[in-house]
Amino acid sequence: MKKTLTILLLFAFVSGGFVKDSNDTNAKVKSIFLYNFTKYIEWPSNYKKGNFVIGLLGASSSLAAELDKMATSKSVGNQKFAIKSYSSVSGMDVCHILFISPECTIPFNEITGKLKGKATLIVTEKPGLAQKGAAINFVVIDNKQKFELNKSNAEKYSLKVANSLTQLAIVVN
Amino acid sequence: MTYMRNVFRSLVMGAALMLTGVSNAQVEKVQLAFKCYSAQKLDSAKLLIDAACKDSSTSSQAVTWNLRGYIYKELYKMKEKGSSRSPMREEALAAFKRSMALDKEAEFKTDNTNNIRSAIAPTYYNDAATLLDTTHYMESEYCYNRFREIMLLVDSSKIKSKEMEYYLALGGVYQRLYESNRRVNGRFFDLSQKAFSRVLTLDPDNVSANYNLGILYYNQGATLINEQDYDIDLVAFEQIQDKSKDLFRLSRPYMEKAYQLDTKNESTIKGLCGIYFSLHETEKYEKFKCKAE
């Protein structure tokens, strides 16, 4: 009897494990948002050729991995996704979307300076950055991922934002 | 030891039958059954005791049914051990119970009770444990419920700890069934939740039940997000995020309780990290991330 009880007890304690890929749901959430932004924003015609580049500055490896996964099954029109991680602005090429993570230590001005004249959707995740030049800034409200949209910041980079996106966003000016 | 016990039983049985005024012929039948039982001639013992139990003069004697219980118990061990629906085990149990009911002087009370509690009931529990897997869980539950019913007859004080052990393990099996195929096995989420909750009703401070319930809700919330296609409509995704957040919030108090009860458990710390991270509670996440490293 005692032997059997021990088996049951051991089984019970180890039974509950994490489901595969459960540790970073936030990366999946951000990937869904980033992919959806491509449906609501129009890039200039010269950006509709070649790969659709999502650049990451200081982003977590799990976000990069999640976007890589997304890139294998999705596209923007005829453009395939290319996910590129950067550690500095000097090495940055043309990006359709640039996600700057809160861990990125490069001054924001330096990044926007590098992107002048380019059609890049700047996406950040730090309070106040939508007012300082980012078109989209991820925020958390009531334990939920939301985003701020500064339409004029998007337009400064030659991007057209669909009105329907403003209805889903927290609009800032 | 067994020999001594049998001799003792023989004396008790003879005396009991004489005292109750049963005729010699009937006494002989029971005594013969006992001799066969003692000599391990169980099939012969069975025929004799079955006859004695049908005879009106011996069937009303507690000793007759007590012996029948012993004979069927041995037959079960010899022929049907490990069979979850063993008829012989049920016969043995019924015989000991009948003996108890007929035993006005409580002469066999301790013996009948001990047999039910220590010889019959544990075999049901062991069968329940052996069968507890993702294939045989229903049969396991049948055995556990029999064990429970039987123990309630003779010793309800031992139920609580066994109940907790069993339902913890059962909740784990349901959880595995659910996670093996969430779409098809959706009902196992509720069953797992009920099993762990049952343990917490008995002991709110049970670490494993708190942890497992926390994980169950957390995994459900995480899966809800992870199974979405990247091009899900953002309005629909808002609702998914709401449901997922509710599950993470549901998970949090159980995992926090598990942590309070065992602050060194790595799985619990990892669980809390995941929950705080998913709820974007950055400060708490950073605190537990450091502990996990």
Coordinates of C-alpha atoms in Angstrom, one line a residue:
Chain A
M1 CA 0.0 0.0 0.0
K2 CA 2.7 2.4 1.0
K3 CA 4.6 1.8 -2.2
T4 CA 1.6 2.6 -4.4
L5 CA 0.9 5.8 -2.5
T6 CA 4.4 7.0 -3.1
I7 CA 4.0 6.5 -6.8
L8 CA 0.8 8.5 -6.8
L9 CA 2.3 11.4 -4.8
L10 CA 5.3 11.7 -7.1
F11 CA 3.1 11.7 -10.1
A12 CA 0.9 14.4 -8.7
F13 CA 3.7 16.8 -8.0
V14 CA 5.3 16.6 -11.4
S15 CA 2.1 16.5 -13.4
G16 CA 1.7 20.2 -14.0
G17 CA 4.2 21.5 -16.5
F18 CA 4.2 24.5 -18.8
V19 CA 2.8 24.0 -22.3
K20 CA 5.3 24.3 -25.0
D21 CA 6.1 28.0 -26.0
S22 CA 4.0 29.3 -23.1
N23 CA 6.8 31.4 -21.6
D24 CA 6.6 34.4 -23.8
T25 CA 3.0 35.1 -24.9
N26 CA 3.9 38.8 -25.1
A27 CA 6.2 38.1 -28.1
K28 CA 3.3 36.4 -29.9
V29 CA 1.0 39.3 -29.0
K30 CA 3.5 41.9 -30.4
S31 CA 4.0 39.8 -33.5
I32 CA 0.3 39.8 -34.1
F33 CA 0.1 43.5 -33.8
L34 CA 3.2 44.1 -36.0
Y35 CA 1.8 41.9 -38.7
N36 CA -1.6 43.6 -38.5
F37 CA -0.1 47.1 -38.8
T38 CA 1.0 46.1 -42.3
K39 CA -2.7 45.8 -43.3
Y40 CA -3.5 49.3 -42.1
I41 CA -0.5 51.2 -43.3
E42 CA 0.6 51.9 -46.8
W43 CA 4.2 52.3 -47.8
P44 CA 5.4 54.3 -50.8
S45 CA 5.6 52.4 -54.1
N46 CA 9.3 52.2 -54.0
Y47 CA 9.0 50.2 -50.7
K48 CA 6.7 47.6 -52.3
K49 CA 9.6 45.7 -53.9
G50 CA 12.0 43.2 -52.4
N51 CA 11.6 41.9 -48.9
F52 CA 9.5 43.5 -46.3
V53 CA 12.0 44.2 -43.6
I54 CA 11.2 44.3 -39.9
G55 CA 14.2 45.6 -38.0
L56 CA 14.6 45.0 -34.3
L57 CA 16.8 47.2 -32.0
G58 CA 17.5 45.7 -28.6
A59 CA 14.6 43.3 -28.9
S60 CA 14.4 40.0 -27.0
S61 CA 15.4 36.9 -28.8
S62 CA 11.9 35.5 -28.2
L63 CA 10.4 38.3 -30.2
A64 CA 12.9 37.7 -33.0
A65 CA 12.1 34.0 -32.9
E66 CA 8.4 34.6 -33.0
L67 CA 8.7 37.0 -36.0
D68 CA 10.9 34.5 -37.8
K69 CA 8.1 32.0 -37.3
M70 CA 5.6 34.5 -38.6
A71 CA 7.8 35.2 -41.6
T72 CA 7.6 31.5 -42.7
S73 CA 3.9 31.7 -43.3
K74 CA 3.0 35.3 -43.9
S75 CA 3.8 38.0 -46.4
V76 CA 2.8 41.6 -47.3
G77 CA 1.3 41.3 -50.8
N78 CA 4.1 39.8 -52.8
Q79 CA 6.8 40.8 -50.4
K80 CA 8.3 38.2 -48.1
F81 CA 9.2 39.1 -44.6
A82 CA 12.9 39.5 -43.5
I83 CA 13.5 39.9 -39.8
K84 CA 16.8 41.7 -38.9
S85 CA 18.2 42.3 -35.5
Y86 CA 20.5 45.3 -35.0
S87 CA 22.8 46.3 -32.2
S88 CA 23.6 49.8 -33.5
V89 CA 22.1 52.3 -36.0
S90 CA 25.2 52.3 -38.2
G91 CA 24.5 48.9 -39.5
M92 CA 20.8 49.5 -40.2
D93 CA 19.5 49.1 -43.8
V94 CA 16.1 50.0 -45.2
C95 CA 13.4 48.9 -42.7
H96 CA 9.7 49.0 -43.3
I97 CA 9.1 48.6 -39.6
L98 CA 11.6 49.3 -36.9
F99 CA 10.8 48.0 -33.4
I100 CA 12.8 49.7 -30.7
S101 CA 12.6 47.7 -27.5
P102 CA 12.5 49.3 -24.1
E103 CA 15.9 47.7 -23.4
C104 CA 17.5 49.6 -26.3
T105 CA 20.1 52.0 -25.0
I106 CA 20.7 54.0 -28.1
P107 CA 19.3 57.5 -27.8
F108 CA 16.0 57.9 -29.5
N109 CA 17.1 61.0 -31.4
E110 CA 20.1 59.2 -32.9
I111 CA 17.7 56.5 -34.2
T112 CA 15.2 59.0 -35.7
G113 CA 18.1 61.0 -37.2
K114 CA 19.3 57.9 -39.1
L115 CA 15.8 57.2 -40.4
K116 CA 15.2 60.7 -41.8
G117 CA 13.9 60.6 -45.4
K118 CA 13.0 56.9 -45.1
A119 CA 9.6 55.3 -45.1
T120 CA 9.9 53.4 -41.8
L121 CA 7.2 52.8 -39.3
I122 CA 8.8 53.4 -35.9
V123 CA 7.3 51.2 -33.2
T124 CA 8.4 51.7 -29.6
E125 CA 7.5 50.5 -26.2
K126 CA 8.4 53.3 -23.7
P127 CA 6.1 55.9 -22.2
G128 CA 6.1 59.2 -24.0
L129 CA 7.8 58.1 -27.2
A130 CA 4.7 58.5 -29.4
Q131 CA 4.9 62.2 -28.5
K132 CA 8.6 62.2 -29.4
G133 CA 8.6 60.8 -32.9
A134 CA 7.4 57.2 -32.8
A135 CA 4.3 56.4 -35.0
I136 CA 3.3 53.6 -32.7
N137 CA 4.1 53.0 -29.1
F138 CA 3.1 49.8 -27.2
V139 CA 1.5 50.4 -23.8
V140 CA 0.0 48.2 -21.2
I141 CA -3.4 49.1 -19.9
D142 CA -5.2 46.9 -17.3
N143 CA -2.7 44.0 -17.9
K144 CA -3.4 44.2 -21.6
Q145 CA -1.2 45.1 -24.6
K146 CA -2.5 48.2 -26.4
F147 CA -0.9 50.7 -28.7
E148 CA -0.7 54.5 -29.0
L149 CA -0.8 55.9 -32.6
N150 CA 0.6 59.2 -33.6
K151 CA -0.6 59.6 -37.2
S152 CA 1.4 62.7 -37.9
N153 CA 4.6 61.0 -36.9
A154 CA 3.7 58.2 -39.4
E155 CA 3.1 60.8 -42.1
K156 CA 6.5 62.4 -41.5
Y157 CA 7.9 59.1 -42.8
S158 CA 5.7 59.1 -45.9
L159 CA 3.3 56.5 -44.5
K160 CA -0.4 56.5 -45.0
V161 CA -2.4 55.3 -42.0
A162 CA -5.9 53.9 -42.6
N163 CA -8.6 55.6 -40.5
S164 CA -9.8 52.2 -39.2
L165 CA -6.5 51.8 -37.3
T166 CA -7.1 55.0 -35.4
Q167 CA -10.3 53.4 -34.1
L168 CA -8.3 50.6 -32.6
A169 CA -5.6 52.7 -31.2
I170 CA -5.1 55.2 -28.4
V171 CA -4.6 58.3 -30.5
V172 CA -1.9 60.8 -29.4
N173 CA -0.7 63.9 -31.1
Chain B
M1 CA 1.8 -16.9 12.9
T2 CA -0.8 -17.8 10.3
Y3 CA -1.0 -21.3 11.8
M4 CA -1.6 -19.9 15.3
R5 CA -4.3 -17.6 14.0
N6 CA -6.0 -20.4 12.3
V7 CA -6.0 -22.6 15.3
F8 CA -7.4 -19.8 17.3
R9 CA -10.1 -19.2 14.7
S10 CA -10.9 -22.9 14.6
L11 CA -11.6 -22.9 18.3
V12 CA -13.7 -19.7 18.1
M13 CA -15.7 -21.1 15.3
G14 CA -16.5 -24.4 16.9
A15 CA -17.5 -22.7 20.1
A16 CA -19.6 -20.1 18.4
L17 CA -21.6 -22.7 16.4
M18 CA -22.2 -24.9 19.5
L19 CA -23.3 -22.0 21.6
T20 CA -25.8 -20.9 19.1
G21 CA -27.4 -24.4 19.0
V22 CA -26.7 -25.3 15.5
S23 CA -26.9 -29.0 14.7
N24 CA -23.7 -31.1 14.4
A25 CA -24.2 -31.9 10.7
Q26 CA -24.3 -28.2 9.9
V27 CA -21.4 -27.5 12.2
E28 CA -19.4 -30.2 10.4
K29 CA -20.1 -28.5 7.1
V30 CA -18.6 -25.2 8.3
Q31 CA -15.8 -26.9 10.1
L32 CA -15.0 -28.9 7.0
A33 CA -14.9 -25.7 5.0
F34 CA -12.6 -24.3 7.6
K35 CA -10.3 -27.4 7.4
C36 CA -10.2 -27.1 3.6
Y37 CA -9.4 -23.4 3.9
S38 CA -6.6 -24.1 6.4
A39 CA -5.2 -26.7 4.0
Q40 CA -5.4 -24.3 1.1
K41 CA -8.0 -26.4 -0.6
L42 CA -9.9 -23.4 -1.6
D43 CA -12.2 -24.7 -4.3
S44 CA -13.5 -27.4 -1.9
A45 CA -13.7 -24.8 0.9
K46 CA -15.8 -22.7 -1.4
L47 CA -18.3 -25.4 -2.3
L48 CA -18.8 -26.2 1.4
I49 CA -19.1 -22.6 2.6
D50 CA -21.5 -21.8 -0.3
A51 CA -23.7 -24.7 0.8
A52 CA -23.5 -23.6 4.4
C53 CA -24.5 -20.0 3.5
K54 CA -27.5 -21.4 1.8
D55 CA -28.5 -23.6 4.7
S56 CA -31.0 -21.7 6.9
S57 CA -29.4 -23.1 10.1
T58 CA -25.8 -21.8 9.3
S59 CA -26.6 -18.9 7.1
S60 CA -27.8 -16.9 10.1
Q61 CA -24.5 -17.3 11.9
A62 CA -21.9 -14.5 11.8
V63 CA -19.1 -17.1 11.9
T64 CA -20.3 -18.7 8.6
W65 CA -20.1 -15.5 6.7
N66 CA -16.8 -14.6 8.4
L67 CA -15.3 -17.8 7.1
R68 CA -16.8 -17.2 3.7
G69 CA -15.1 -13.8 3.7
Y70 CA -11.7 -15.5 4.4
I71 CA -12.2 -18.1 1.7
Y72 CA -13.2 -15.7 -1.0
K73 CA -10.5 -13.3 0.0
E74 CA -7.9 -16.1 -0.6
L75 CA -9.6 -17.1 -3.8
Y76 CA -9.4 -13.5 -5.0
K77 CA -5.7 -13.3 -4.1
M78 CA -5.0 -16.6 -5.9
K79 CA -7.2 -16.1 -9.0
E80 CA -8.3 -12.6 -9.6
K81 CA -5.7 -10.3 -8.0
G82 CA -5.3 -7.2 -10.1
S83 CA -8.7 -7.6 -11.7
S84 CA -10.5 -4.3 -11.0
R85 CA -13.9 -6.0 -11.2
S86 CA -13.1 -9.2 -9.4
P87 CA -16.3 -10.9 -8.4
M88 CA -14.5 -12.9 -5.7
R89 CA -13.3 -9.8 -4.0
E90 CA -16.8 -8.4 -4.0
E91 CA -18.1 -11.7 -2.5
A92 CA -15.5 -11.6 0.2
L93 CA -16.5 -8.0 1.0
A94 CA -20.2 -8.9 1.0
A95 CA -19.5 -11.8 3.3
F96 CA -17.6 -9.8 5.9
K97 CA -20.3 -7.2 5.8
R98 CA -23.0 -9.8 6.3
S99 CA -21.1 -11.3 9.1
M100 CA -21.0 -7.8 10.8
A101 CA -24.7 -7.4 10.3
L102 CA -25.4 -10.8 11.9
D103 CA -22.9 -10.5 14.7
K104 CA -25.2 -9.4 17.5
E105 CA -22.5 -10.1 20.2
A106 CA -19.8 -8.2 18.2
E107 CA -17.7 -11.4 18.5
F108 CA -16.2 -10.9 15.0
K109 CA -16.5 -7.2 14.8
T110 CA -12.8 -6.5 15.0
D111 CA -11.9 -9.3 12.7
N112 CA -14.5 -8.3 10.1
T113 CA -13.6 -4.7 10.3
N114 CA -9.8 -5.4 10.0
N115 CA -10.4 -7.6 7.0
I116 CA -12.5 -4.9 5.2
R117 CA -10.2 -2.1 6.2
S118 CA -6.8 -3.7 5.9
A119 CA -7.2 -6.5 3.4
I120 CA -10.1 -5.6 1.0
A121 CA -10.1 -1.8 0.8
P122 CA -6.4 -1.4 0.1
T123 CA -6.6 -3.7 -2.9
Y124 CA -9.2 -1.3 -4.5
Y125 CA -6.9 1.7 -3.7
N126 CA -3.9 -0.1 -5.2
D127 CA -5.9 -1.0 -8.3
A128 CA -7.0 2.6 -8.6
A129 CA -3.4 3.7 -8.4
T130 CA -2.2 1.1 -10.9
L131 CA -4.9 2.0 -13.4
L132 CA -4.5 5.7 -13.1
D133 CA -3.2 6.7 -16.6
T134 CA -4.6 8.4 -19.6
T135 CA -6.1 5.2 -20.9
H136 CA -7.6 3.5 -17.8
Y137 CA -8.6 6.5 -15.7
M138 CA -12.3 5.6 -15.7
E139 CA -11.7 2.2 -14.3
S140 CA -9.3 3.8 -11.8
E141 CA -12.1 6.1 -10.7
Y142 CA -14.4 3.1 -10.3
C143 CA -11.8 1.4 -8.0
Y144 CA -11.2 4.6 -6.0
N145 CA -14.9 5.1 -5.5
R146 CA -15.3 1.5 -4.3
F147 CA -12.3 2.1 -1.9
R148 CA -14.0 5.2 -0.6
E149 CA -17.4 3.5 -0.1
I150 CA -15.8 0.7 1.7
M151 CA -13.6 2.9 4.0
L152 CA -16.6 5.0 4.9
L153 CA -18.2 1.8 6.3
V154 CA -15.3 1.0 8.6
D155 CA -12.9 3.9 9.1
S156 CA -13.8 7.3 7.7
S157 CA -10.8 8.9 9.5
K158 CA -8.4 7.6 6.9
I159 CA -10.3 9.0 3.9
K160 CA -9.0 12.5 3.8
S161 CA -5.3 11.9 3.1
K162 CA -6.1 9.2 0.5
E163 CA -8.7 11.5 -1.2
M164 CA -6.1 14.2 -1.5
E165 CA -3.5 11.9 -2.9
Y166 CA -5.8 10.3 -5.4
Y167 CA -7.4 13.5 -6.7
L168 CA -4.1 15.2 -7.1
A169 CA -3.0 12.4 -9.3
L170 CA -6.3 12.2 -11.1
G171 CA -6.2 16.0 -11.8
G172 CA -2.8 15.5 -13.3
V173 CA -4.0 12.7 -15.6
Y174 CA -7.0 14.9 -16.8
Q175 CA -4.6 17.8 -17.3
R176 CA -2.4 15.6 -19.5
L177 CA -5.4 14.4 -21.4
Y178 CA -6.5 17.9 -22.0
E179 CA -3.1 19.2 -23.1
S180 CA -2.6 16.3 -25.4
N181 CA -5.5 17.5 -27.6
R182 CA -7.2 20.6 -26.4
R183 CA -9.8 20.8 -29.1
V184 CA -11.0 17.2 -28.7
N185 CA -10.5 16.8 -25.0
G186 CA -11.9 20.1 -23.8
R187 CA -14.0 18.5 -21.0
F188 CA -10.8 17.3 -19.3
F189 CA -10.0 21.0 -18.5
D190 CA -13.1 21.1 -16.3
L191 CA -12.4 17.7 -14.8
S192 CA -8.9 18.6 -13.9
Q193 CA -10.0 21.9 -12.4
K194 CA -12.6 20.0 -10.3
A195 CA -10.1 17.4 -9.1
F196 CA -7.6 20.0 -7.9
S197 CA -10.3 22.1 -6.4
R198 CA -11.6 19.1 -4.5
V199 CA -8.1 18.7 -2.9
L200 CA -8.1 22.4 -2.0
T201 CA -11.5 22.0 -0.4
L202 CA -10.0 19.4 1.9
D203 CA -6.7 21.3 2.4
P204 CA -6.5 24.9 1.1
D205 CA -2.7 24.8 1.9
N206 CA -1.9 21.9 -0.4
V207 CA 1.1 23.1 -2.4
S208 CA 0.7 20.7 -5.3
A209 CA -3.0 21.4 -5.8
N210 CA -2.4 25.2 -5.7
Y211 CA 0.5 24.9 -8.1
N212 CA -1.3 22.6 -10.5
L213 CA -4.4 24.7 -10.6
G214 CA -2.2 27.8 -11.2
I215 CA -0.5 26.0 -14.1
L216 CA -3.8 24.7 -15.5
Y217 CA -5.2 28.3 -15.8
Y218 CA -1.9 29.8 -16.9
N219 CA -1.4 27.2 -19.7
Q220 CA -4.9 27.8 -20.9
G221 CA -4.3 31.5 -21.1
A222 CA -1.0 31.1 -22.9
T223 CA -2.4 28.6 -25.3
L224 CA -5.3 30.9 -26.2
I225 CA -2.7 33.5 -27.4
N226 CA -0.3 31.0 -28.9
E227 CA -2.8 29.2 -31.1
Q228 CA -4.0 32.5 -32.8
D229 CA -3.1 33.1 -36.4
Y230 CA -0.9 36.2 -37.0
D231 CA -3.5 37.8 -39.2
I232 CA -6.3 37.5 -36.6
D233 CA -8.5 40.6 -36.8
L234 CA -7.4 43.1 -34.1
V235 CA -10.9 43.5 -32.7
A236 CA -11.3 39.8 -32.3
F237 CA -7.8 39.7 -30.8
E238 CA -8.9 42.2 -28.2
Q239 CA -11.4 39.7 -27.0
I240 CA -8.8 36.9 -27.0
Q241 CA -6.5 39.1 -24.9
D242 CA -9.3 39.7 -22.5
K243 CA -10.0 36.0 -22.0
S244 CA -6.3 35.2 -21.7
K245 CA -5.8 38.0 -19.2
D246 CA -8.7 36.6 -17.1
L247 CA -7.1 33.2 -17.1
F248 CA -3.7 34.6 -16.0
R249 CA -5.4 36.5 -13.3
L250 CA -7.2 33.4 -12.2
S251 CA -3.9 31.5 -12.1
R252 CA -2.1 34.2 -10.1
P253 CA -3.6 33.6 -6.5
Y254 CA -3.0 29.8 -6.7
M255 CA 0.6 30.2 -7.8
E256 CA 1.2 32.9 -5.2
K257 CA -0.3 30.6 -2.5
A258 CA 1.9 27.7 -3.7
Y259 CA 4.9 30.1 -3.4
Q260 CA 4.0 31.2 0.1
L261 CA 3.8 27.6 1.1
D262 CA 7.1 26.6 -0.5
T263 CA 9.3 29.6 -1.3
K264 CA 12.1 27.4 -2.7
N265 CA 10.2 25.4 -5.3
E266 CA 11.8 26.3 -8.7
S267 CA 8.7 25.3 -10.6
T268 CA 6.5 27.7 -8.6
I269 CA 9.0 30.5 -9.1
K270 CA 9.1 29.8 -12.8
G271 CA 5.3 29.7 -12.8
L272 CA 5.1 33.1 -11.1
C273 CA 7.6 34.6 -13.5
G274 CA 5.4 33.4 -16.4
I275 CA 2.2 34.8 -14.9
Y276 CA 3.7 38.2 -14.0
F277 CA 5.3 38.5 -17.4
S278 CA 2.1 37.7 -19.2
L279 CA 0.2 40.2 -17.1
H280 CA 2.9 42.8 -17.9
E281 CA 3.6 43.2 -14.1
T282 CA 7.1 44.1 -14.8
E283 CA 8.4 44.8 -11.2
K284 CA 7.1 41.6 -9.9
Y285 CA 8.4 39.7 -12.9
E286 CA 11.9 41.1 -12.4
K287 CA 11.8 40.2 -8.8
F288 CA 10.9 36.6 -9.5
K289 CA 13.1 36.4 -12.6
C290 CA 16.1 37.1 -10.3
K291 CA 15.0 34.3 -8.0
A292 CA 14.6 31.9 -10.9
E293 CA 18.1 32.5 -12.1

